[in-house]
Every structure is written in structure tokens, then in C-alpha cells.
mmCIF file of C-alpha atoms in Angstrom:
data_model
loop_
_atom_site.group_PDB
_atom_site.id
_atom_site.type_symbol
_atom_site.label_atom_id
_atom_site.label_comp_id
_atom_site.label_asym_id
_atom_site.label_seq_id
_atom_site.Cartn_x
_atom_site.Cartn_y
_atom_site.Cartn_z
ATOM 1 C CA MET A 1 85.631 78.290 104.610
ATOM 2 C CA PRO A 2 86.843 81.242 106.722
ATOM 3 C CA ILE A 3 87.112 83.537 103.697
ATOM 4 C CA LEU A 4 83.458 82.996 102.794
ATOM 5 C CA ARG A 5 82.387 83.500 106.405
ATOM 6 C CA VAL A 6 83.939 86.958 106.119
ATOM 7 C CA TRP A 7 82.006 87.596 102.894
ATOM 8 C CA PHE A 8 78.646 86.475 104.286
ATOM 9 C CA ASN A 9 79.112 88.380 107.563
ATOM 10 C CA VAL A 10 77.612 91.711 106.500
ATOM 11 C CA GLU A 11 79.303 93.479 109.440
ATOM 12 C CA ALA A 12 82.813 92.338 108.486
ATOM 13 C CA ASP A 13 85.264 94.713 106.799
ATOM 14 C CA LEU A 14 86.408 93.199 103.489
ATOM 15 C CA ARG A 15 89.393 95.468 102.907
ATOM 16 C CA GLN A 16 91.958 93.332 104.709
ATOM 17 C CA ASP A 17 91.133 90.290 102.582
ATOM 18 C CA PHE A 18 89.964 91.853 99.306
ATOM 19 C CA ARG A 19 91.360 95.431 99.322
ATOM 20 C CA LEU A 20 87.829 96.670 98.529
ATOM 21 C CA SER A 21 85.115 98.021 100.769
ATOM 22 C CA ARG A 22 81.916 96.001 100.945
ATOM 23 C CA ARG A 23 80.062 98.701 99.026
ATOM 24 C CA ALA A 24 82.649 98.650 96.218
ATOM 25 C CA MET A 25 82.620 94.842 96.104
ATOM 26 C CA HIS A 26 78.832 94.805 95.746
ATOM 27 C CA ALA A 27 79.156 97.356 92.926
ATOM 28 C CA VAL A 28 81.690 95.120 91.139
ATOM 29 C CA GLN A 29 79.335 92.154 91.520
ATOM 30 C CA ARG A 30 76.472 94.160 89.993
ATOM 31 C CA LEU A 31 78.555 95.423 87.071
ATOM 32 C CA LEU A 32 79.729 91.907 86.221
ATOM 33 C CA GLN A 33 76.442 90.119 86.818
ATOM 34 C CA THR A 34 75.210 87.862 84.007
ATOM 35 C CA GLU A 35 72.620 85.164 83.462
ATOM 36 C CA GLN A 36 74.529 81.994 84.247
ATOM 37 C CA ASP A 37 73.157 78.525 84.717
ATOM 38 C CA HIS A 38 76.325 76.525 85.222
ATOM 39 C CA GLY A 39 79.783 76.786 86.776
ATOM 40 C CA TRP A 40 80.671 78.180 90.186
ATOM 41 C CA GLY A 41 78.537 81.289 89.840
ATOM 42 C CA ARG A 42 79.761 84.804 89.060
ATOM 43 C CA GLU A 43 79.657 85.919 92.706
ATOM 44 C CA LEU A 44 82.203 83.317 93.808
ATOM 45 C CA GLU A 45 84.292 83.843 90.673
ATOM 46 C CA VAL A 46 84.616 87.577 91.369
ATOM 47 C CA LEU A 47 85.603 86.869 94.986
ATOM 48 C CA ILE A 48 88.305 84.456 93.848
ATOM 49 C CA TYR A 49 89.631 86.900 91.257
ATOM 50 C CA VAL A 50 89.710 89.934 93.550
ATOM 51 C CA TYR A 51 91.337 87.886 96.340
ATOM 52 C CA TRP A 52 94.011 86.723 93.876
ATOM 53 C CA LEU A 53 94.638 90.339 92.812
ATOM 54 C CA ALA A 54 94.695 91.591 96.405
ATOM 55 C CA HIS A 55 97.417 89.203 97.558
ATOM 56 C CA GLY A 56 99.454 88.358 94.451
ATOM 57 C CA LEU A 57 99.354 84.691 95.428
ATOM 58 C CA SER A 58 99.958 81.573 93.387
ATOM 59 C CA TYR A 59 96.922 79.730 92.063
ATOM 60 C CA ILE A 60 97.552 76.823 94.428
ATOM 61 C CA VAL A 61 97.447 79.050 97.534
ATOM 62 C CA VAL A 62 94.194 80.704 96.403
ATOM 63 C CA ALA A 63 92.806 77.218 95.682
ATOM 64 C CA ARG A 64 93.462 76.237 99.310
ATOM 65 C CA VAL A 65 91.829 79.407 100.641
ATOM 66 C CA PHE A 66 88.624 78.778 98.669
ATOM 67 C CA ASN A 67 88.805 74.967 98.825
ATOM 68 C CA VAL A 68 88.583 74.556 95.064
ATOM 69 C CA PRO A 69 90.931 72.851 92.566
ATOM 70 C CA LYS A 70 93.956 74.794 91.325
ATOM 71 C CA SER A 71 92.660 74.349 87.762
ATOM 72 C CA THR A 72 89.453 76.122 88.788
ATOM 73 C CA VAL A 73 91.369 79.141 90.111
ATOM 74 C CA HIS A 74 93.369 79.326 86.872
ATOM 75 C CA ARG A 75 90.187 79.159 84.804
ATOM 76 C CA VAL A 76 88.325 81.694 86.978
ATOM 77 C CA VAL A 77 91.198 84.229 86.976
ATOM 78 C CA HIS A 78 91.398 84.174 83.177
ATOM 79 C CA LYS A 79 87.618 84.142 82.750
ATOM 80 C CA VAL A 80 86.933 87.127 85.040
ATOM 81 C CA ALA A 81 89.834 89.200 83.679
ATOM 82 C CA ASN A 82 88.619 88.560 80.138
ATOM 83 C CA TYR A 83 85.036 89.423 81.050
ATOM 84 C CA ILE A 84 86.087 92.692 82.710
ATOM 85 C CA CYS A 85 88.061 93.687 79.600
ATOM 86 C CA ARG A 86 85.086 92.952 77.345
ATOM 87 C CA ASN A 87 82.934 95.140 79.587
ATOM 88 C CA LEU A 88 85.545 97.772 80.419
ATOM 89 C CA ARG A 89 83.310 100.665 79.359
ATOM 90 C CA ARG A 90 80.915 99.910 82.205
ATOM 91 C CA ALA A 91 83.463 101.671 84.437
ATOM 92 C CA VAL A 92 86.127 103.242 82.166
ATOM 93 C CA ALA A 93 84.654 105.604 79.559
ATOM 94 C CA LEU A 94 85.235 109.036 78.053
ATOM 95 C CA PRO A 95 82.883 111.793 79.250
ATOM 96 C CA GLN A 96 79.834 112.755 77.222
ATOM 97 C CA ALA A 97 79.719 116.198 75.583
ATOM 98 C CA ALA A 98 77.449 117.517 78.328
ATOM 99 C CA GLU A 99 79.987 116.474 80.981
ATOM 100 C CA LEU A 100 83.044 118.206 79.495
ATOM 101 C CA ALA A 101 82.408 121.567 81.171
ATOM 102 C CA ALA A 102 82.357 119.923 84.604
ATOM 103 C CA VAL A 103 85.574 118.026 83.827
ATOM 104 C CA GLY A 104 87.232 121.279 82.739
ATOM 105 C CA GLN A 105 86.054 123.059 85.870
ATOM 106 C CA GLY A 106 87.654 120.300 87.911
ATOM 107 C CA PHE A 107 91.025 120.904 86.254
ATOM 108 C CA ALA A 108 90.684 124.670 86.729
ATOM 109 C CA GLN A 109 90.228 124.067 90.462
ATOM 110 C CA LEU A 110 93.009 121.483 90.578
ATOM 111 C CA SER A 111 95.520 123.749 88.825
ATOM 112 C CA GLY A 112 94.317 126.870 90.627
ATOM 113 C CA SER A 113 93.788 128.841 87.411
ATOM 114 C CA PRO A 114 90.668 129.478 85.291
ATOM 115 C CA ALA A 115 92.951 129.333 82.244
ATOM 116 C CA PHE A 116 92.707 125.533 82.484
ATOM 117 C CA THR A 117 88.904 125.282 82.104
ATOM 118 C CA ASN A 118 89.318 123.669 78.669
ATOM 119 C CA VAL A 119 91.520 120.891 80.056
ATOM 120 C CA VAL A 120 89.567 117.625 80.035
ATOM 121 C CA GLY A 121 92.235 115.094 80.926
ATOM 122 C CA ALA A 122 95.789 114.324 82.001
ATOM 123 C CA ILE A 123 97.725 111.664 80.091
ATOM 124 C CA ASP A 124 100.748 109.593 81.088
ATOM 125 C CA GLY A 125 102.248 106.140 80.874
ATOM 126 C CA SER A 126 103.142 103.837 83.745
ATOM 127 C CA HIS A 127 105.416 100.811 83.691
ATOM 128 C CA ILE A 128 103.976 97.647 85.246
ATOM 129 C CA ARG A 129 106.663 95.161 86.228
ATOM 130 C CA ILE A 130 106.505 91.702 84.658
ATOM 131 C CA LYS A 131 108.570 88.550 84.400
ATOM 132 C CA PRO A 132 109.740 88.770 80.782
ATOM 133 C CA PRO A 133 109.308 85.933 78.277
ATOM 134 C CA ALA A 134 112.350 83.979 77.140
ATOM 135 C CA ARG A 135 111.843 85.203 73.567
ATOM 136 C CA HIS A 136 112.032 88.963 72.844
ATOM 137 C CA ARG A 137 113.103 89.531 76.442
ATOM 138 C CA ILE A 138 114.987 92.722 75.614
ATOM 139 C CA ASP A 139 111.809 94.323 74.206
ATOM 140 C CA TYR A 140 110.379 94.473 77.724
ATOM 141 C CA LEU A 141 113.429 96.173 79.301
ATOM 142 C CA ASN A 142 112.478 99.821 79.894
ATOM 143 C CA TYR A 143 114.688 102.911 80.285
ATOM 144 C CA LYS A 144 114.405 102.595 84.083
ATOM 145 C CA GLY A 145 116.216 99.240 83.929
ATOM 146 C CA PHE A 146 113.448 96.713 84.665
ATOM 147 C CA TYR A 147 111.109 94.573 82.571
ATOM 148 C CA SER A 148 107.625 95.972 82.114
ATOM 149 C CA ILE A 149 104.458 96.471 80.115
ATOM 150 C CA ASN A 150 103.360 100.039 79.417
ATOM 151 C CA MET A 151 99.963 101.278 80.580
ATOM 152 C CA GLN A 152 98.818 104.548 79.031
ATOM 153 C CA ALA A 153 95.930 106.282 80.778
ATOM 154 C CA VAL A 154 93.946 109.511 80.670
ATOM 155 C CA CYS A 155 92.215 110.570 83.886
ATOM 156 C CA ASP A 156 89.934 113.398 85.011
ATOM 157 C CA SER A 157 90.562 115.831 87.861
ATOM 158 C CA THR A 158 89.412 113.270 90.464
ATOM 159 C CA GLY A 159 91.896 110.614 89.323
ATOM 160 C CA ARG A 160 89.218 108.542 87.615
ATOM 161 C CA PHE A 161 90.474 106.784 84.477
ATOM 162 C CA LEU A 162 88.684 107.950 81.315
ATOM 163 C CA ASP A 163 90.689 105.847 78.863
ATOM 164 C CA ILE A 164 93.384 103.184 79.086
ATOM 165 C CA PHE A 165 95.638 101.547 76.494
ATOM 166 C CA VAL A 166 97.706 98.624 77.764
ATOM 167 C CA GLY A 167 100.069 96.119 76.197
ATOM 168 C CA TYR A 168 103.150 97.683 74.613
ATOM 169 C CA PRO A 169 106.501 96.330 75.893
ATOM 170 C CA GLY A 170 108.443 98.524 78.304
ATOM 171 C CA SER A 171 111.112 99.534 75.769
ATOM 172 C CA VAL A 172 108.537 101.483 73.720
ATOM 173 C CA HIS A 173 108.559 105.255 74.347
ATOM 174 C CA ASP A 174 105.414 106.820 75.847
ATOM 175 C CA THR A 175 105.006 108.973 72.748
ATOM 176 C CA ARG A 176 105.139 105.932 70.470
ATOM 177 C CA VAL A 177 102.521 104.214 72.632
ATOM 178 C CA MET A 178 100.279 107.277 72.387
ATOM 179 C CA LYS A 179 100.647 107.461 68.605
ATOM 180 C CA ASN A 180 99.493 103.861 68.296
ATOM 181 C CA SER A 181 96.447 104.376 70.507
ATOM 182 C CA SER A 182 92.998 105.151 69.067
ATOM 183 C CA LEU A 183 93.000 108.292 71.203
ATOM 184 C CA TYR A 184 95.579 109.741 68.791
ATOM 185 C CA LYS A 185 95.082 107.747 65.578
ATOM 186 C CA VAL A 186 91.390 108.576 65.148
ATOM 187 C CA ARG A 187 91.469 111.788 67.250
ATOM 188 C CA ARG A 188 89.075 110.184 69.708
ATOM 189 C CA TYR A 189 89.891 112.525 72.616
ATOM 190 C CA PRO A 190 89.983 115.366 73.479
ATOM 191 C CA PRO A 191 87.238 116.916 71.312
ATOM 192 C CA PRO A 192 88.082 120.054 69.272
ATOM 193 C CA GLY A 193 88.577 123.061 71.513
ATOM 194 C CA TYR A 194 89.695 120.980 74.499
ATOM 195 C CA ILE A 195 93.123 120.102 75.875
ATOM 196 C CA LEU A 196 95.044 117.220 77.437
ATOM 197 C CA LEU A 197 97.948 117.811 79.833
ATOM 198 C CA GLY A 198 101.080 115.680 79.496
ATOM 199 C CA ASP A 199 104.592 115.662 80.917
ATOM 200 C CA GLY A 200 107.778 116.714 79.154
ATOM 201 C CA GLY A 201 108.241 113.310 77.553
ATOM 202 C CA TYR A 202 105.408 114.085 75.131
ATOM 203 C CA PRO A 203 105.503 116.603 72.260
ATOM 204 C CA CYS A 204 103.532 119.839 72.643
ATOM 205 C CA LEU A 205 100.807 119.479 69.991
ATOM 206 C CA ASP A 206 97.930 121.319 68.385
ATOM 207 C CA THR A 207 97.096 118.474 66.001
ATOM 208 C CA PRO A 208 96.136 115.688 65.591
ATOM 209 C CA ILE A 209 95.222 116.112 69.282
ATOM 210 C CA CYS A 210 95.725 119.135 71.505
ATOM 211 C CA LEU A 211 98.313 118.156 74.102
ATOM 212 C CA MET A 212 99.970 120.783 76.285
ATOM 213 C CA THR A 213 103.297 120.022 77.955
ATOM 214 C CA PRO A 214 105.484 122.130 80.285
ATOM 215 C CA TYR A 215 108.151 124.519 79.065
ATOM 216 C CA LYS A 216 111.638 123.070 79.188
ATOM 217 C CA GLU A 217 113.644 124.013 82.256
ATOM 218 C CA PRO A 218 115.168 126.479 82.869
ATOM 219 C CA VAL A 219 112.155 128.569 81.897
ATOM 220 C CA THR A 220 112.348 132.027 80.379
ATOM 221 C CA GLY A 221 110.610 134.578 82.583
ATOM 222 C CA PRO A 222 107.814 134.505 85.170
ATOM 223 C CA VAL A 223 105.005 133.755 82.647
ATOM 224 C CA GLN A 224 106.536 130.408 81.741
ATOM 225 C CA GLY A 225 107.288 129.722 85.396
ATOM 226 C CA ARG A 226 103.682 130.347 86.467
ATOM 227 C CA TYR A 227 102.391 128.203 83.619
ATOM 228 C CA ASN A 228 104.678 125.284 84.526
ATOM 229 C CA TYR A 229 103.594 125.486 88.165
ATOM 230 C CA ARG A 230 99.866 125.450 87.335
ATOM 231 C CA HIS A 231 100.381 122.813 84.636
ATOM 232 C CA ALA A 232 102.178 120.539 87.111
ATOM 233 C CA LYS A 233 99.369 120.917 89.677
ATOM 234 C CA GLY A 234 96.821 119.861 87.074
ATOM 235 C CA ARG A 235 98.850 117.120 85.431
ATOM 236 C CA SER A 236 100.011 115.447 88.656
ATOM 237 C CA ILE A 237 96.565 113.890 89.140
ATOM 238 C CA ILE A 238 97.448 111.163 86.625
ATOM 239 C CA GLU A 239 100.530 110.217 88.669
ATOM 240 C CA ARG A 240 98.334 110.096 91.752
ATOM 241 C CA ALA A 241 95.811 107.877 89.953
ATOM 242 C CA PHE A 242 98.549 105.415 89.019
ATOM 243 C CA GLY A 243 99.865 105.583 92.597
ATOM 244 C CA VAL A 244 96.462 104.823 94.118
ATOM 245 C CA MET A 245 95.875 101.923 91.724
ATOM 246 C CA LYS A 246 99.316 100.428 92.414
ATOM 247 C CA THR A 247 98.888 100.888 96.159
ATOM 248 C CA ARG A 248 95.534 99.080 96.196
ATOM 249 C CA TRP A 249 96.906 96.174 94.176
ATOM 250 C CA ARG A 250 100.529 96.479 95.277
ATOM 251 C CA CYS A 251 100.896 92.736 95.923
ATOM 252 C CA THR A 252 100.217 92.200 92.219
ATOM 253 C CA LEU A 253 101.402 95.411 90.521
ATOM 254 C CA PHE A 254 104.365 96.573 92.596
ATOM 255 C CA LYS A 255 106.366 93.428 92.020
ATOM 256 C CA ALA A 256 106.920 91.446 88.826
ATOM 257 C CA LEU A 257 103.501 90.347 87.589
ATOM 258 C CA GLU A 258 103.695 86.564 87.495
ATOM 259 C CA VAL A 259 101.512 85.855 84.474
ATOM 260 C CA LYS A 260 102.329 85.524 80.788
ATOM 261 C CA PRO A 261 102.898 88.859 78.994
ATOM 262 C CA THR A 262 99.972 88.009 76.699
ATOM 263 C CA PHE A 263 97.634 87.847 79.716
ATOM 264 C CA ALA A 264 99.184 90.697 81.726
ATOM 265 C CA PRO A 265 97.348 93.506 79.847
ATOM 266 C CA GLN A 266 93.987 92.005 80.873
ATOM 267 C CA VAL A 267 95.047 91.883 84.520
ATOM 268 C CA ILE A 268 96.290 95.488 84.399
ATOM 269 C CA ALA A 269 93.105 96.694 82.677
ATOM 270 C CA SER A 270 90.995 94.963 85.325
ATOM 271 C CA CYS A 271 92.907 96.852 88.032
ATOM 272 C CA ALA A 272 91.992 100.141 86.321
ATOM 273 C CA PHE A 273 88.344 99.017 86.117
ATOM 274 C CA LEU A 274 88.307 98.229 89.853
ATOM 275 C CA HIS A 275 90.089 101.523 90.628
ATOM 276 C CA ASN A 276 87.187 103.420 89.045
ATOM 277 C CA VAL A 277 84.557 101.316 90.795
ATOM 278 C CA CYS A 278 86.232 102.103 94.114
ATOM 279 C CA LEU A 279 86.245 105.867 93.392
ATOM 280 C CA ASP A 280 82.606 105.739 92.340
ATOM 281 C CA ASN A 281 81.696 104.084 95.641
ATOM 282 C CA GLY A 282 83.695 106.242 98.039
ATOM 283 C CA ASP A 283 86.390 103.624 98.624
ATOM 284 C CA LEU A 284 89.378 105.982 98.765
ATOM 285 C CA LEU A 285 92.986 105.553 99.836
ATOM 286 C CA GLU A 286 96.283 107.426 99.739
ATOM 287 C CA PRO A 287 99.166 106.170 97.592
ATOM 288 C CA ASP A 288 101.956 104.525 99.569
ATOM 289 C CA GLU A 289 105.137 106.587 99.755
ATOM 290 C CA ASP A 290 107.307 104.021 97.967
ATOM 291 C CA VAL A 291 104.765 103.689 95.156
ATOM 292 C CA ALA A 292 104.576 107.468 94.723
ATOM 293 C CA GLN A 293 108.377 107.694 94.645
ATOM 294 C CA ASP A 294 108.535 105.021 91.937
ATOM 295 C CA LEU A 295 106.474 107.287 89.683
ATOM 296 C CA LEU A 296 108.942 110.201 89.950
ATOM 297 C CA ASP A 297 111.786 108.594 88.009
ATOM 298 C CA PRO A 298 113.371 110.657 85.208
ATOM 299 C CA GLN A 299 111.644 110.803 81.821
ATOM 300 C CA PRO A 300 113.078 109.500 78.540
ATOM 301 C CA PRO A 301 114.063 112.122 75.944
ATOM 302 C CA ARG A 302 111.260 113.731 73.919
ATOM 303 C CA GLU A 303 110.769 112.527 70.336
ATOM 304 C CA PRO A 304 110.658 115.058 67.439
ATOM 305 C CA LEU A 305 107.366 116.017 65.776
ATOM 306 C CA ALA A 306 106.070 113.754 63.010
ATOM 307 C CA VAL A 307 104.989 115.055 59.593
ATOM 308 C CA ASN A 308 101.276 114.816 60.472
ATOM 309 C CA GLU A 309 101.700 116.869 63.653
ATOM 310 C CA SER A 310 101.606 120.609 64.244
ATOM 311 C CA SER A 311 103.343 122.207 67.186
ATOM 312 C CA GLY A 312 101.277 123.460 70.093
ATOM 313 C CA ASN A 313 103.859 126.040 71.172
ATOM 314 C CA ALA A 314 101.749 129.029 70.109
ATOM 315 C CA THR A 315 98.689 127.640 71.908
ATOM 316 C CA ARG A 316 100.821 127.046 74.982
ATOM 317 C CA ASP A 317 102.108 130.637 74.862
ATOM 318 C CA ARG A 318 98.515 131.943 74.727
ATOM 319 C CA LEU A 319 97.512 129.681 77.606
ATOM 320 C CA ALA A 320 100.535 130.756 79.651
ATOM 321 C CA ALA A 321 99.645 134.420 79.152
ATOM 322 C CA GLN A 322 96.231 133.740 80.743
ATOM 323 C CA VAL A 323 97.589 132.000 83.848
#
């Protein structure tokens, strides 16, 4: 099979066929390695899955490429996606307490202000296009006018995903998605004394989590203007992270994802897992211009504060005065 000749030729560049460098592919294989005494073998299964992701092809086309039955491709795709999700923390995990200072320093450098040294993540939601189910179709229609599943993510200053929460239909507001995530419900992140950055679609909060948003435009005075500028420089890394992930897997993620909505969250989560493995192994790329533009669409209106929330406006004012 030509595709396997490429894999076994150690001099061949894998990126055209698999969208991963050889080093990153070997890292994926190691992370997903298990004791297995039957089936096709995890190495071949990972190759089939990543090839399917890289090209957004039907199962029957991938079956021809690897010279295996279509039913095998279907089984392998579901098996590998499920296994990645069960082992997501091998690549997607919140920083340890000892690592928080370095994460904060990264955001201070990214924003260009030491006032942001307590920032340990940027949060946002991204809409992944899907083919909606016949039932509850309208639930998946988002405010941008297409059918989607919402992916919430928090990333560090390098664009590495620290936490993901995938599965809510596209009609659900980003704030509602956040409030149903464990990040918010059990105050899992950020730790006390640390801050997340979010866009204007989120509320500015002190509790239950500390989430700083920009001042509404037009701003009042130069202090608010400087804060918004530095905030945007720090927060934009999450948009870049989504852009890089969608660019790498654009054949799957930048068109309607052709799997059932119940399976789509596993596919999306596996793309985030692979995104981190690539960053960890120096496999970098720039987001395509059309993908980046897709992320700049207008935001939905901000929801009011809930009874269990306290406003972060005073904290934001103190932070702005330090910028």
C-alpha cells in the first residue's frame, strides 16, 4: 500500500498525508500505546484515524487507501476517538500549582504588561460545523446562521489547550456553556488569586471564578483604553489556538462534520488532543486566513449576572490602573 510505504520510509515527510510531522506522529503513537493481542494493532489504527481526520474523507475512500473493509474503518475511527477521549489528560490538562507562575509570566509577555502576571488562561467558545440531526435540528442553529456544536476551551500563552468542554448545541450561549462546565460549577480553574481572560460575550466576574473581560466600547478615558488593548493582546491567543487547530484539520473541521452529533464531540476533542501533541513536539503552523477570519464574527449579547455571581468590575478597575 502506498500510504504505508510513506509511513515506513523514515525519510518521508508525513505532513502531506497525515497533517502531522513524523515526530508528532510518533508521540501520538506512544501516548496511545496499549497492550493489545488482537485486532489490527494500535499503530495501524492511529494511522487510519489520523488520515481520516486529515482529509475529511468517507469511510469507503479511507478503506480503499488502507486496503481494509469499510466496516473496519468505521470501527477504528470510533475506537480511536473514544480511546483518545478516555485518555485526554495525557495531553490536555490544567497546570500544576508550581507551573502557574510560568503560565502567568507568559501572559504578561503576551499582553506586554506585568499587570497580567496573575492571568493563567484565556477562555472562549468556537463553533464546529456539523450536519444537524433531523430531530431537534433548530437546537444546533447558532447565532451566526449555521449548524454547529460548541467547543469551549481554555489555553495558555502558547496556545496549548489546558481544558476543553465539548458537546453543547450551537444555539447555546457561550456563557451558558461555561456555567455548565466543571471549570465553573466546581470552581476547578483558575485557582484563587488567579485570573482568566474572556471576550465581551462573557460576564466580568470575581466569583465563582475570576474572569476579566474588556470594557464596553466606547471606553471612558485612556486607562480603560490601555487595559482593553493589553487585554486583547493576551486574550487573542485562544482565537489563534482555535485557528491553528481548525487549519490543521480543516478538511474535517472547516466544513460540516459528517458524523452523528453524538459522536462529533469525541472527534472534536481528539483534534484538541492532537493539537497539543503537535505543539509539544515542535510541529507548528500558522492559521489559514479564511479560518482566522471565521473566528472574528460578531459576539452574541452578554447575559446578566446570576444570583451566585459577583461582579468583577472593581477587580478590573484595579487591574486597569496597573496597566
